[in-house]
One Martini backbone bead per residue (centre of mass of N, CA, C, O) as a GRO file, in nm:
protein
  477
    1MET     BB    1  -3.793  10.877   2.173
    2THR     BB    2  -3.886  10.818   1.841
    3ASP     BB    3  -4.109  10.924   1.588
    4THR     BB    4  -4.201  10.666   1.637
    5GLY     BB    5  -4.263  10.589   1.898
    6HIS     BB    6  -4.436  10.786   1.975
    7ALA     BB    7  -4.633  10.692   1.789
    8ASP     BB    8  -4.731  10.421   1.901
    9ASN     BB    9  -4.797  10.530   2.104
   10MET     BB   10  -5.037  10.700   1.992
   11LYS     BB   11  -5.211  10.447   1.932
   12SER     BB   12  -5.213  10.310   2.148
   13ARG     BB   13  -5.422  10.510   2.296
   14LEU     BB   14  -5.636  10.522   2.155
   15ALA     BB   15  -5.713  10.272   2.159
   16ALA     BB   16  -5.788  10.251   2.483
   17ILE     BB   17  -6.020  10.421   2.437
   18GLU     BB   18  -6.193  10.231   2.238
   19ARG     BB   19  -6.158  10.015   2.499
   20THR     BB   20  -6.351  10.232   2.685
   21LEU     BB   21  -6.637  10.309   2.772
   22SER     BB   22  -6.846  10.548   2.887
   23PHE     BB   23  -6.939  10.341   3.116
   24GLU     BB   24  -7.046  10.138   3.337
   25VAL     BB   25  -7.069   9.784   3.368
   26ARG     BB   26  -7.369   9.612   3.521
   27GLY     BB   27  -7.467   9.267   3.680
   28ARG     BB   28  -7.650   9.072   3.722
   29ILE     BB   29  -7.698   8.680   3.781
   30ALA     BB   30  -7.961   8.500   3.617
   31GLY     BB   31  -7.779   8.164   3.530
   32LEU     BB   32  -7.713   7.820   3.448
   33THR     BB   33  -7.565   7.724   3.188
   34GLY     BB   34  -7.322   7.436   3.203
   35LEU     BB   35  -7.071   7.722   3.075
   36THR     BB   36  -7.308   7.944   3.101
   37VAL     BB   37  -7.366   8.289   3.159
   38GLU     BB   38  -7.589   8.500   3.282
   39VAL     BB   39  -7.740   8.806   3.242
   40ASN     BB   40  -7.922   9.112   3.416
   41ASP     BB   41  -7.824   9.434   3.273
   42PHE     BB   42  -7.627   9.369   3.023
   43THR     BB   43  -7.435   9.600   2.811
   44VAL     BB   44  -7.204   9.416   2.602
   45PRO     BB   45  -7.041   9.353   2.413
   46VAL     BB   46  -6.885   9.067   2.177
   47GLY     BB   47  -6.542   9.047   2.382
   48ALA     BB   48  -6.631   9.120   2.606
   49GLN     BB   49  -6.463   9.202   2.961
   50CYS     BB   50  -6.500   9.005   3.254
   51GLU     BB   51  -6.665   9.027   3.596
   52ILE     BB   52  -6.727   8.753   3.871
   53ILE     BB   53  -6.839   8.810   4.202
   54THR     BB   54  -6.835   8.690   4.475
   55GLN     BB   55  -6.898   8.619   4.788
   56ASN     BB   56  -6.558   8.599   4.867
   57GLU     BB   57  -6.488   8.814   4.603
   58LYS     BB   58  -6.423   8.633   4.408
   59GLY     BB   59  -6.299   8.659   4.117
   60ILE     BB   60  -6.424   8.536   3.743
   61PRO     BB   61  -6.352   8.596   3.469
   62ALA     BB   62  -6.554   8.698   3.120
   63GLU     BB   63  -6.719   8.695   2.880
   64ALA     BB   64  -6.847   8.768   2.592
   65ILE     BB   65  -7.098   8.599   2.353
   66GLY     BB   66  -7.413   8.677   2.411
   67PHE     BB   67  -7.734   8.626   2.356
   68ARG     BB   68  -8.057   8.647   2.517
   69GLN     BB   69  -8.266   8.799   2.525
   70ASN     BB   70  -8.241   8.974   2.822
   71LEU     BB   71  -8.017   8.795   2.814
   72THR     BB   72  -7.615   8.814   2.880
   73VAL     BB   73  -7.361   8.542   2.757
   74LEU     BB   74  -7.084   8.469   2.956
   75MET     BB   75  -6.771   8.279   2.950
   76PRO     BB   76  -6.562   8.120   3.192
   77LEU     BB   77  -6.266   8.138   3.214
   78ALA     BB   78  -6.263   7.963   3.490
   79ASP     BB   79  -6.430   7.844   3.745
   80MET     BB   80  -6.690   7.826   3.853
   81VAL     BB   81  -6.664   7.711   4.191
   82GLY     BB   82  -6.906   8.000   4.345
   83ILE     BB   83  -7.090   8.045   4.198
   84ALA     BB   84  -7.402   8.247   4.177
   85ARG     BB   85  -7.663   8.403   4.210
   86GLY     BB   86  -7.645   8.738   4.204
   87ASP     BB   87  -7.375   8.774   4.094
   88GLN     BB   88  -7.161   9.064   4.067
   89VAL     BB   89  -7.078   9.228   3.722
   90CYS     BB   90  -6.809   9.335   3.503
   91CYS     BB   91  -6.675   9.568   3.284
   92ARG     BB   92  -6.343   9.626   3.202
   93ARG     BB   93  -6.319   9.532   2.863
   94ALA     BB   94  -6.436   9.541   2.511
   95GLN     BB   95  -6.163   9.425   2.457
   96ALA     BB   96  -5.902   9.234   2.351
   97SER     BB   97  -5.569   9.233   2.445
   98VAL     BB   98  -5.159   9.285   2.370
   99PRO     BB   99  -4.894   9.292   2.435
  100THR     BB  100  -4.626   9.480   2.315
  101GLY     BB  101  -4.286   9.418   2.233
  102THR     BB  102  -3.931   9.325   2.218
  103SER     BB  103  -3.925   9.176   2.449
  104LEU     BB  104  -4.125   8.896   2.389
  105LEU     BB  105  -3.820   8.773   2.321
  106GLY     BB  106  -3.826   8.485   2.493
  107ARG     BB  107  -4.114   8.418   2.502
  108VAL     BB  108  -4.401   8.300   2.719
  109ILE     BB  109  -4.723   8.308   2.726
  110ASN     BB  110  -5.057   8.380   2.726
  111SER     BB  111  -5.375   8.492   2.613
  112ASN     BB  112  -5.363   8.733   2.811
  113GLY     BB  113  -5.042   8.857   2.806
  114ASP     BB  114  -4.868   8.633   3.053
  115PRO     BB  115  -4.599   8.571   3.199
  116ILE     BB  116  -4.484   8.135   3.216
  117ASP     BB  117  -4.176   8.123   3.225
  118GLY     BB  118  -4.029   8.323   3.496
  119LYS     BB  119  -3.911   8.609   3.419
  120GLY     BB  120  -4.089   8.743   3.444
  121PRO     BB  121  -4.188   9.087   3.329
  122LEU     BB  122  -4.305   9.281   3.087
  123LEU     BB  123  -4.138   9.540   2.864
  124CYS     BB  124  -4.449   9.684   2.789
  125GLN     BB  125  -4.618  10.010   2.672
  126ALA     BB  126  -4.810   9.826   2.490
  127ARG     BB  127  -5.111   9.780   2.251
  128ARG     BB  128  -5.355   9.526   2.115
  129ASP     BB  129  -5.585   9.420   1.941
  130VAL     BB  130  -5.692   9.080   1.906
  131SER     BB  131  -5.843   9.169   1.594
  132GLY     BB  132  -5.726   9.409   1.514
  133ARG     BB  133  -5.714   9.468   1.131
  134ARG     BB  134  -5.742   9.493   0.804
  135ILE     BB  135  -5.676   9.408   0.517
  136GLU     BB  136  -5.739   9.489   0.203
  137PRO     BB  137  -5.553   9.388  -0.097
  138LEU     BB  138  -5.483   9.658  -0.201
  139GLN     BB  139  -5.225   9.620   0.029
  140ARG     BB  140  -5.072   9.457  -0.132
  141THR     BB  141  -4.849   9.216  -0.216
  142ARG     BB  142  -4.637   9.069  -0.436
  143ILE     BB  143  -4.509   8.703  -0.390
  144ASP     BB  144  -4.111   8.733  -0.479
  145MET     BB  145  -4.018   8.542  -0.280
  146PRO     BB  146  -3.819   8.339  -0.068
  147ILE     BB  147  -3.875   8.125   0.199
  148GLY     BB  148  -3.644   7.948   0.499
  149THR     BB  149  -3.726   7.600   0.648
  150GLY     BB  150  -3.505   7.350   0.674
  151ILE     BB  151  -3.615   7.210   0.463
  152ARG     BB  152  -3.584   7.025   0.189
  153ALA     BB  153  -3.837   6.891   0.048
  154VAL     BB  154  -3.944   7.233   0.100
  155ASP     BB  155  -3.777   7.386  -0.110
  156ALA     BB  156  -3.717   7.209  -0.339
  157LEU     BB  157  -4.061   7.131  -0.368
  158CYS     BB  158  -4.182   7.367  -0.168
  159THR     BB  159  -4.219   7.665  -0.175
  160CYS     BB  160  -4.215   7.931  -0.020
  161GLY     BB  161  -4.337   8.303   0.028
  162ARG     BB  162  -4.343   8.516   0.122
  163GLY     BB  163  -4.631   8.546   0.245
  164GLN     BB  164  -4.727   8.317   0.293
  165ARG     BB  165  -5.043   7.993   0.335
  166LEU     BB  166  -4.968   7.679   0.505
  167GLY     BB  167  -5.037   7.348   0.539
  168ILE     BB  168  -5.016   7.076   0.828
  169PHE     BB  169  -5.110   6.754   0.728
  170SER     BB  170  -5.282   6.537   1.010
  171GLY     BB  171  -5.215   6.251   1.185
  172PRO     BB  172  -5.172   6.148   1.493
  173GLY     BB  173  -4.826   6.085   1.533
  174VAL     BB  174  -4.644   6.156   1.323
  175GLY     BB  175  -4.452   6.507   1.294
  176LYS     BB  176  -4.536   6.767   1.374
  177SER     BB  177  -4.401   6.907   1.586
  178ILE     BB  178  -4.110   6.842   1.446
  179LEU     BB  179  -4.152   7.022   1.208
  180LEU     BB  180  -4.180   7.302   1.377
  181GLY     BB  181  -3.919   7.274   1.519
  182MET     BB  182  -3.773   7.326   1.261
  183ILE     BB  183  -3.874   7.565   1.133
  184ALA     BB  184  -3.760   7.738   1.342
  185ARG     BB  185  -3.501   7.738   1.368
  186TYR     BB  186  -3.388   7.708   1.064
  187THR     BB  187  -3.479   7.955   0.957
  188SER     BB  188  -3.475   8.302   0.740
  189ALA     BB  189  -3.639   8.459   0.985
  190ASP     BB  190  -3.711   8.729   1.128
  191VAL     BB  191  -3.924   8.579   1.344
  192THR     BB  192  -4.108   8.334   1.588
  193VAL     BB  193  -4.458   8.245   1.612
  194ILE     BB  194  -4.558   8.076   1.873
  195ALA     BB  195  -4.896   7.868   1.840
  196LEU     BB  196  -5.035   7.638   2.165
  197VAL     BB  197  -5.346   7.469   2.087
  198GLY     BB  198  -5.423   7.240   2.265
  199GLU     BB  199  -5.264   7.084   2.442
  200ARG     BB  200  -5.081   6.919   2.654
  201GLY     BB  201  -4.875   7.025   2.947
  202ARG     BB  202  -4.639   6.875   2.876
  203GLU     BB  203  -4.598   6.960   2.552
  204VAL     BB  204  -4.491   7.257   2.608
  205ARG     BB  205  -4.169   7.144   2.751
  206GLU     BB  206  -4.069   7.005   2.479
  207PHE     BB  207  -4.098   7.211   2.245
  208ILE     BB  208  -3.967   7.436   2.409
  209GLU     BB  209  -3.652   7.218   2.454
  210ARG     BB  210  -3.666   7.004   2.193
  211ASP     BB  211  -3.767   7.137   1.976
  212LEU     BB  212  -3.653   7.472   1.981
  213GLY     BB  213  -3.471   7.546   2.171
  214ARG     BB  214  -3.296   7.830   2.251
  215ASP     BB  215  -3.219   7.939   1.982
  216GLY     BB  216  -3.490   7.973   1.883
  217LEU     BB  217  -3.653   8.124   2.132
  218LYS     BB  218  -3.433   8.386   2.087
  219HIS     BB  219  -3.661   8.428   1.791
  220SER     BB  220  -3.889   8.441   1.950
  221VAL     BB  221  -4.317   8.381   2.046
  222VAL     BB  222  -4.522   8.187   2.279
  223ILE     BB  223  -4.827   8.056   2.250
  224ALA     BB  224  -5.004   7.898   2.527
  225SER     BB  225  -5.291   7.667   2.537
  226THR     BB  226  -5.455   7.490   2.677
  227SER     BB  227  -5.703   7.212   2.680
  228ASP     BB  228  -5.761   7.328   3.015
  229GLU     BB  229  -5.893   7.552   2.884
  230PRO     BB  230  -6.096   7.732   2.798
  231ALA     BB  231  -6.288   7.829   2.449
  232PRO     BB  232  -6.163   8.154   2.479
  233VAL     BB  233  -5.892   8.091   2.522
  234ARG     BB  234  -5.799   7.947   2.326
  235VAL     BB  235  -5.914   8.123   2.058
  236ARG     BB  236  -5.724   8.349   2.199
  237ALA     BB  237  -5.448   8.197   2.061
  238GLY     BB  238  -5.437   8.314   1.787
  239PHE     BB  239  -5.523   8.625   1.801
  240VAL     BB  240  -5.270   8.641   1.930
  241ALA     BB  241  -5.061   8.558   1.753
  242ALA     BB  242  -5.117   8.760   1.552
  243THR     BB  243  -5.111   9.041   1.669
  244VAL     BB  244  -4.725   8.956   1.709
  245ALA     BB  245  -4.695   8.944   1.423
  246GLU     BB  246  -4.816   9.242   1.297
  247TYR     BB  247  -4.622   9.409   1.506
  248PHE     BB  248  -4.379   9.319   1.347
  249ARG     BB  249  -4.411   9.348   1.052
  250ASP     BB  250  -4.433   9.686   1.135
  251LEU     BB  251  -4.085   9.686   1.144
  252GLY     BB  252  -3.995   9.534   0.980
  253LYS     BB  253  -4.061   9.199   0.930
  254ASP     BB  254  -3.987   8.865   0.930
  255VAL     BB  255  -4.268   8.633   0.961
  256LEU     BB  256  -4.322   8.326   1.167
  257LEU     BB  257  -4.654   8.143   1.196
  258LEU     BB  258  -4.676   7.883   1.416
  259MET     BB  259  -4.958   7.705   1.518
  260ASP     BB  260  -5.110   7.439   1.694
  261SER     BB  261  -5.406   7.453   1.621
  262VAL     BB  262  -5.691   7.483   1.389
  263THR     BB  263  -5.883   7.294   1.509
  264ARG     BB  264  -5.849   7.324   1.799
  265ILE     BB  265  -6.006   7.627   1.726
  266ALA     BB  266  -6.210   7.525   1.674
  267MET     BB  267  -6.380   7.319   1.846
  268ALA     BB  268  -6.361   7.643   2.034
  269GLN     BB  269  -6.606   7.683   1.915
  270ARG     BB  270  -6.823   7.497   1.906
  271GLN     BB  271  -6.877   7.509   2.178
  272ILE     BB  272  -6.950   7.830   2.181
  273GLY     BB  273  -7.174   7.765   1.966
  274LEU     BB  274  -7.381   7.608   2.157
  275ALA     BB  275  -7.355   7.767   2.391
  276VAL     BB  276  -7.589   7.953   2.206
  277ASN     BB  277  -7.725   7.792   1.997
  278GLU     BB  278  -7.601   7.711   1.733
  279PRO     BB  279  -7.634   7.564   1.525
  280PRO     BB  280  -7.578   7.262   1.334
  281ALA     BB  281  -7.336   7.120   1.122
  282THR     BB  282  -7.091   6.970   1.021
  283LYS     BB  283  -6.990   6.764   1.250
  284GLY     BB  284  -7.136   7.017   1.498
  285TYR     BB  285  -7.057   7.251   1.318
  286THR     BB  286  -7.063   7.568   1.309
  287PRO     BB  287  -7.075   7.858   1.110
  288SER     BB  288  -6.838   8.016   1.294
  289VAL     BB  289  -6.645   7.885   1.190
  290PHE     BB  290  -6.605   7.958   0.933
  291ALA     BB  291  -6.534   8.211   1.021
  292LEU     BB  292  -6.337   8.176   1.196
  293LEU     BB  293  -6.063   8.119   0.954
  294PRO     BB  294  -6.058   8.360   0.719
  295ASN     BB  295  -5.941   8.570   0.979
  296LEU     BB  296  -5.697   8.410   1.029
  297VAL     BB  297  -5.558   8.364   0.768
  298GLU     BB  298  -5.552   8.690   0.687
  299ARG     BB  299  -5.315   8.802   0.864
  300SER     BB  300  -5.186   8.706   0.683
  301GLY     BB  301  -4.874   8.789   0.482
  302LYS     BB  302  -4.830   9.087   0.275
  303THR     BB  303  -4.593   9.423   0.276
  304GLN     BB  304  -4.477   9.664   0.215
  305ASN     BB  305  -4.312   9.627   0.567
  306GLY     BB  306  -4.393   9.303   0.580
  307SER     BB  307  -4.419   8.962   0.676
  308ILE     BB  308  -4.659   8.638   0.701
  309THR     BB  309  -4.575   8.376   0.742
  310GLY     BB  310  -4.754   8.033   0.732
  311PHE     BB  311  -4.837   7.753   0.947
  312TYR     BB  312  -5.124   7.593   0.976
  313THR     BB  313  -5.244   7.287   1.110
  314VAL     BB  314  -5.381   7.003   1.077
  315LEU     BB  315  -5.636   6.765   1.184
  316VAL     BB  316  -5.664   6.452   1.129
  317GLU     BB  317  -5.959   6.261   1.153
  318GLY     BB  318  -5.849   5.996   1.000
  319ASP     BB  319  -5.714   6.087   0.794
  320ASP     BB  320  -5.940   6.277   0.634
  321LEU     BB  321  -5.951   6.505   0.412
  322SER     BB  322  -6.278   6.571   0.410
  323GLU     BB  323  -6.312   6.685   0.619
  324PRO     BB  324  -6.359   7.008   0.771
  325ILE     BB  325  -6.183   7.172   0.800
  326SER     BB  326  -5.964   7.015   0.564
  327ASP     BB  327  -6.160   7.121   0.354
  328ALA     BB  328  -6.167   7.465   0.445
  329MET     BB  329  -5.862   7.517   0.441
  330ARG     BB  330  -5.773   7.389   0.123
  331GLY     BB  331  -5.923   7.704   0.014
  332ILE     BB  332  -5.821   7.903   0.211
  333LEU     BB  333  -5.511   7.802   0.098
  334ASP     BB  334  -5.176   7.829  -0.070
  335GLY     BB  335  -5.137   7.577   0.051
  336HIS     BB  336  -4.971   7.211   0.103
  337ILE     BB  337  -4.859   6.989   0.361
  338TRP     BB  338  -4.840   6.548   0.401
  339LEU     BB  339  -4.836   6.403   0.571
  340SER     BB  340  -4.768   6.022   0.627
  341ARG     BB  341  -4.763   5.712   0.759
  342ASP     BB  342  -4.650   5.525   0.575
  343LEU     BB  343  -4.350   5.684   0.617
  344ALA     BB  344  -4.335   5.669   0.913
  345ASN     BB  345  -4.355   5.342   0.965
  346ARG     BB  346  -4.077   5.355   0.769
  347ASN     BB  347  -3.885   5.571   0.902
  348HIS     BB  348  -3.958   5.863   0.709
  349TYR     BB  349  -3.827   6.161   0.797
  350PRO     BB  350  -4.004   6.393   0.696
  351ALA     BB  351  -4.329   6.292   0.623
  352ILE     BB  352  -4.299   6.382   0.314
  353ASP     BB  353  -4.603   6.376   0.049
  354VAL     BB  354  -4.528   6.522  -0.190
  355LEU     BB  355  -4.760   6.482  -0.425
  356GLU     BB  356  -4.960   6.598  -0.161
  357SER     BB  357  -4.779   6.873  -0.215
  358ILE     BB  358  -4.807   7.161  -0.223
  359SER     BB  359  -4.760   7.536  -0.436
  360ARG     BB  360  -4.853   7.792  -0.582
  361ILE     BB  361  -4.646   7.957  -0.555
  362MET     BB  362  -4.348   7.852  -0.674
  363PRO     BB  363  -4.350   7.984  -0.967
  364ASP     BB  364  -4.319   8.333  -0.853
  365VAL     BB  365  -3.998   8.188  -0.637
  366VAL     BB  366  -3.865   8.052  -0.862
  367HIS     BB  367  -3.733   7.901  -1.072
  368ASP     BB  368  -3.725   7.715  -1.371
  369ASP     BB  369  -3.510   7.481  -1.335
  370GLN     BB  370  -3.648   7.408  -1.084
  371MET     BB  371  -3.909   7.340  -1.136
  372LYS     BB  372  -3.829   7.070  -1.350
  373LYS     BB  373  -3.682   6.920  -1.147
  374ALA     BB  374  -3.897   6.887  -0.939
  375ARG     BB  375  -4.101   6.749  -1.142
  376GLU     BB  376  -3.932   6.499  -1.220
  377VAL     BB  377  -3.935   6.405  -0.900
  378THR     BB  378  -4.227   6.394  -0.913
  379ARG     BB  379  -4.282   6.184  -1.077
  380LEU     BB  380  -4.069   5.905  -0.985
  381VAL     BB  381  -4.260   5.916  -0.773
  382ALA     BB  382  -4.509   5.850  -0.938
  383VAL     BB  383  -4.440   5.602  -1.031
  384TYR     BB  384  -4.275   5.426  -0.896
  385ARG     BB  385  -4.576   5.364  -0.664
  386ASP     BB  386  -4.750   5.241  -0.921
  387ILE     BB  387  -4.548   4.994  -0.860
  388GLU     BB  388  -4.443   4.867  -0.544
  389ASP     BB  389  -4.609   4.631  -0.561
  390LEU     BB  390  -4.414   4.473  -0.756
  391VAL     BB  391  -4.182   4.498  -0.618
  392ASN     BB  392  -4.214   4.419  -0.328
  393ILE     BB  393  -4.268   4.141  -0.431
  394GLY     BB  394  -4.092   4.017  -0.764
  395ALA     BB  395  -4.275   4.114  -1.006
  396TYR     BB  396  -4.077   4.298  -1.115
  397ALA     BB  397  -3.914   4.302  -1.494
  398PRO     BB  398  -3.709   4.412  -1.583
  399GLY     BB  399  -3.685   4.578  -1.923
  400ALA     BB  400  -4.011   4.717  -1.984
  401SER     BB  401  -3.892   4.935  -1.925
  402ALA     BB  402  -3.695   5.269  -1.852
  403GLU     BB  403  -3.903   5.430  -1.686
  404LEU     BB  404  -3.905   5.223  -1.450
  405ASP     BB  405  -3.634   5.160  -1.427
  406VAL     BB  406  -3.513   5.477  -1.364
  407ALA     BB  407  -3.750   5.491  -1.077
  408VAL     BB  408  -3.632   5.250  -0.914
  409ASN     BB  409  -3.294   5.318  -0.913
  410SER     BB  410  -3.366   5.658  -0.777
  411GLN     BB  411  -3.541   5.582  -0.531
  412PRO     BB  412  -3.324   5.559  -0.334
  413MET     BB  413  -3.220   5.858  -0.382
  414ILE     BB  414  -3.422   6.055  -0.309
  415ASN     BB  415  -3.491   5.920   0.024
  416GLN     BB  416  -3.224   6.106   0.065
  417PHE     BB  417  -3.335   6.350   0.004
  418LEU     BB  418  -3.596   6.350   0.216
  419HIS     BB  419  -3.390   6.327   0.440
  420GLN     BB  420  -3.409   6.415   0.802
  421GLY     BB  421  -3.254   6.531   1.048
  422ILE     BB  422  -3.319   6.680   1.284
  423ARG     BB  423  -3.005   6.855   1.332
  424GLU     BB  424  -3.047   6.912   1.023
  425LYS     BB  425  -2.909   7.202   0.875
  426VAL     BB  426  -3.096   7.333   0.554
  427THR     BB  427  -3.069   7.683   0.364
  428PHE     BB  428  -3.209   7.677   0.044
  429GLU     BB  429  -2.912   7.658  -0.101
  430GLU     BB  430  -2.902   7.398  -0.046
  431ALA     BB  431  -3.121   7.269  -0.179
  432VAL     BB  432  -3.096   7.388  -0.441
  433GLN     BB  433  -2.831   7.137  -0.468
  434SER     BB  434  -2.923   6.908  -0.440
  435LEU     BB  435  -3.104   6.885  -0.690
  436HIS     BB  436  -2.953   6.910  -0.847
  437GLU     BB  437  -2.801   6.678  -0.798
  438LEU     BB  438  -2.951   6.489  -0.798
  439TYR     BB  439  -3.073   6.528  -1.164
  440ASP     BB  440  -2.750   6.446  -1.262
  441GLN     BB  441  -2.757   6.143  -1.079
  442MET     BB  442  -3.021   6.096  -1.302
  443GLN     BB  443  -2.899   6.108  -1.572
  444LYS     BB  444  -2.708   5.869  -1.528
  445ASN     BB  445  -2.917   5.669  -1.504
  446VAL     BB  446  -3.018   5.708  -1.809
  447THR     BB  447  -2.837   5.622  -1.919
  448LYS     BB  448  -2.703   5.379  -1.767
  449THR     BB  449  -2.959   5.227  -1.872
  450THR     BB  450  -3.023   5.299  -2.184
  451GLY     BB  451  -2.840   5.515  -2.367
  452ILE     BB  452  -3.017   5.719  -2.347
  453PRO     BB  453  -3.119   6.108  -2.345
  454GLN     BB  454  -3.383   6.194  -2.129
  455GLU     BB  455  -3.563   6.232  -2.342
  456ASN     BB  456  -3.596   5.982  -2.512
  457ALA     BB  457  -3.714   5.828  -2.219
  458ASN     BB  458  -3.948   5.959  -2.195
  459ASN     BB  459  -4.057   5.864  -2.476
  460SER     BB  460  -4.095   5.553  -2.503
  461PRO     BB  461  -4.265   5.313  -2.422
  462LYS     BB  462  -4.538   5.194  -2.271
  463PRO     BB  463  -4.555   5.004  -2.067
  464THR     BB  464  -4.618   4.624  -2.072
  465PRO     BB  465  -4.711   4.305  -2.010
  466THR     BB  466  -4.495   4.074  -1.823
  467PRO     BB  467  -4.412   3.761  -1.928
  468GLY     BB  468  -4.335   3.605  -1.591
  469GLY     BB  469  -4.406   3.735  -1.335
  470LEU     BB  470  -4.749   3.775  -1.241
  471GLU     BB  471  -4.868   3.548  -1.358
  472ARG     BB  472  -4.715   3.354  -1.252
  473MET     BB  473  -4.738   3.412  -0.908
  474MET     BB  474  -5.067   3.353  -0.957
  475ALA     BB  475  -5.055   3.036  -1.127
  476GLY     BB  476  -4.904   2.890  -0.797
  477LEU     BB  477  -5.185   2.946  -0.628
   0.00000   0.00000   0.00000
């Protein structure tokens, strides 16, 4: 074993000692309320991993989530059937931990770190606390390099840097899982860690086999927690994924962390908070939810050893970006990608709305030439969006404005650029080259439409209402 291996093994053993209580703690169940169990004479810290021993000697795992007067409140992590008043409760560990090691690659585990893929036990000799270690602000290094996602629209127009945190916002059924699968397969990162939280049971296998694929799984670790599991298990899944990502980052790897979805983690934390009588705030979300979100997101980033680039999906209720979780996440992320239902309904995939998407790190990781061309593409998309209804009903009259004519004529080329097949792999360099080619085609289109260079065409007079267009249509109604 190398010196680094010895050091990591020693750190793991010291951490295990810290997780161990200095004395054995036992208690008796005093009552049961809803999804929680109240225990007498049970002095354990919040987050302690416990076991309820029923009268038939069945062990039920539980987690300490709070206190109420002289009682400790636990939430069972399995079916509560069989629990009775007076059953004994034992504390097994002071904190939750997860096994770590390179043997995790290609495996699917649950929130406890146990394999669920039928490939045998994990050959991991070390464990890490799920709570992790906070990174001081000045220990983080500046983000100055891009990371390829394999998605042309993202890499060219909304470039992500190594160590950046981006949100993927969408309503249900807009192609979020498919987009995540494409990013996981085609990313340029060394390791991909995927957390599937609150998913339907059948969707886990479908994502692994259909969206991720065998090649994507080889350099990935999947942590799955389905919707029928208790709330603490679902919350822990997100932190387990962050812990596994931190392990590979400390090895000097560039890690891509995909978390689907943060909204379901927030809902699980809301369930825990309400169970311990925490006062609800906006839409029933408790204050602990909004304290949990930055703790989870801030674990991504770039250090001197490596980087964790985080993509966090946010399930937007009613496609309303102002709902509490969406609003909070936009405030703590380094940018966001919006998947539009209107584009998805037109079979435009990936359904990325480039006007509603932004990467705050993009100016620091790409050349000025790419920024200029990306802004010109998005500008023409915005111009076309303003008159799209007029074009669709035949009320737009060509020749009224050179800028509008260029936007209308360039729209087919831009749409072709933004479209990408599910099995179409695009490297970062190919995405940038495609952007240059698109820009050159638009330049030729400007010259063909106006007969003047692009710079002068942009200074053409603003569009004015054209007689005989919309006016004639309205007069005929």
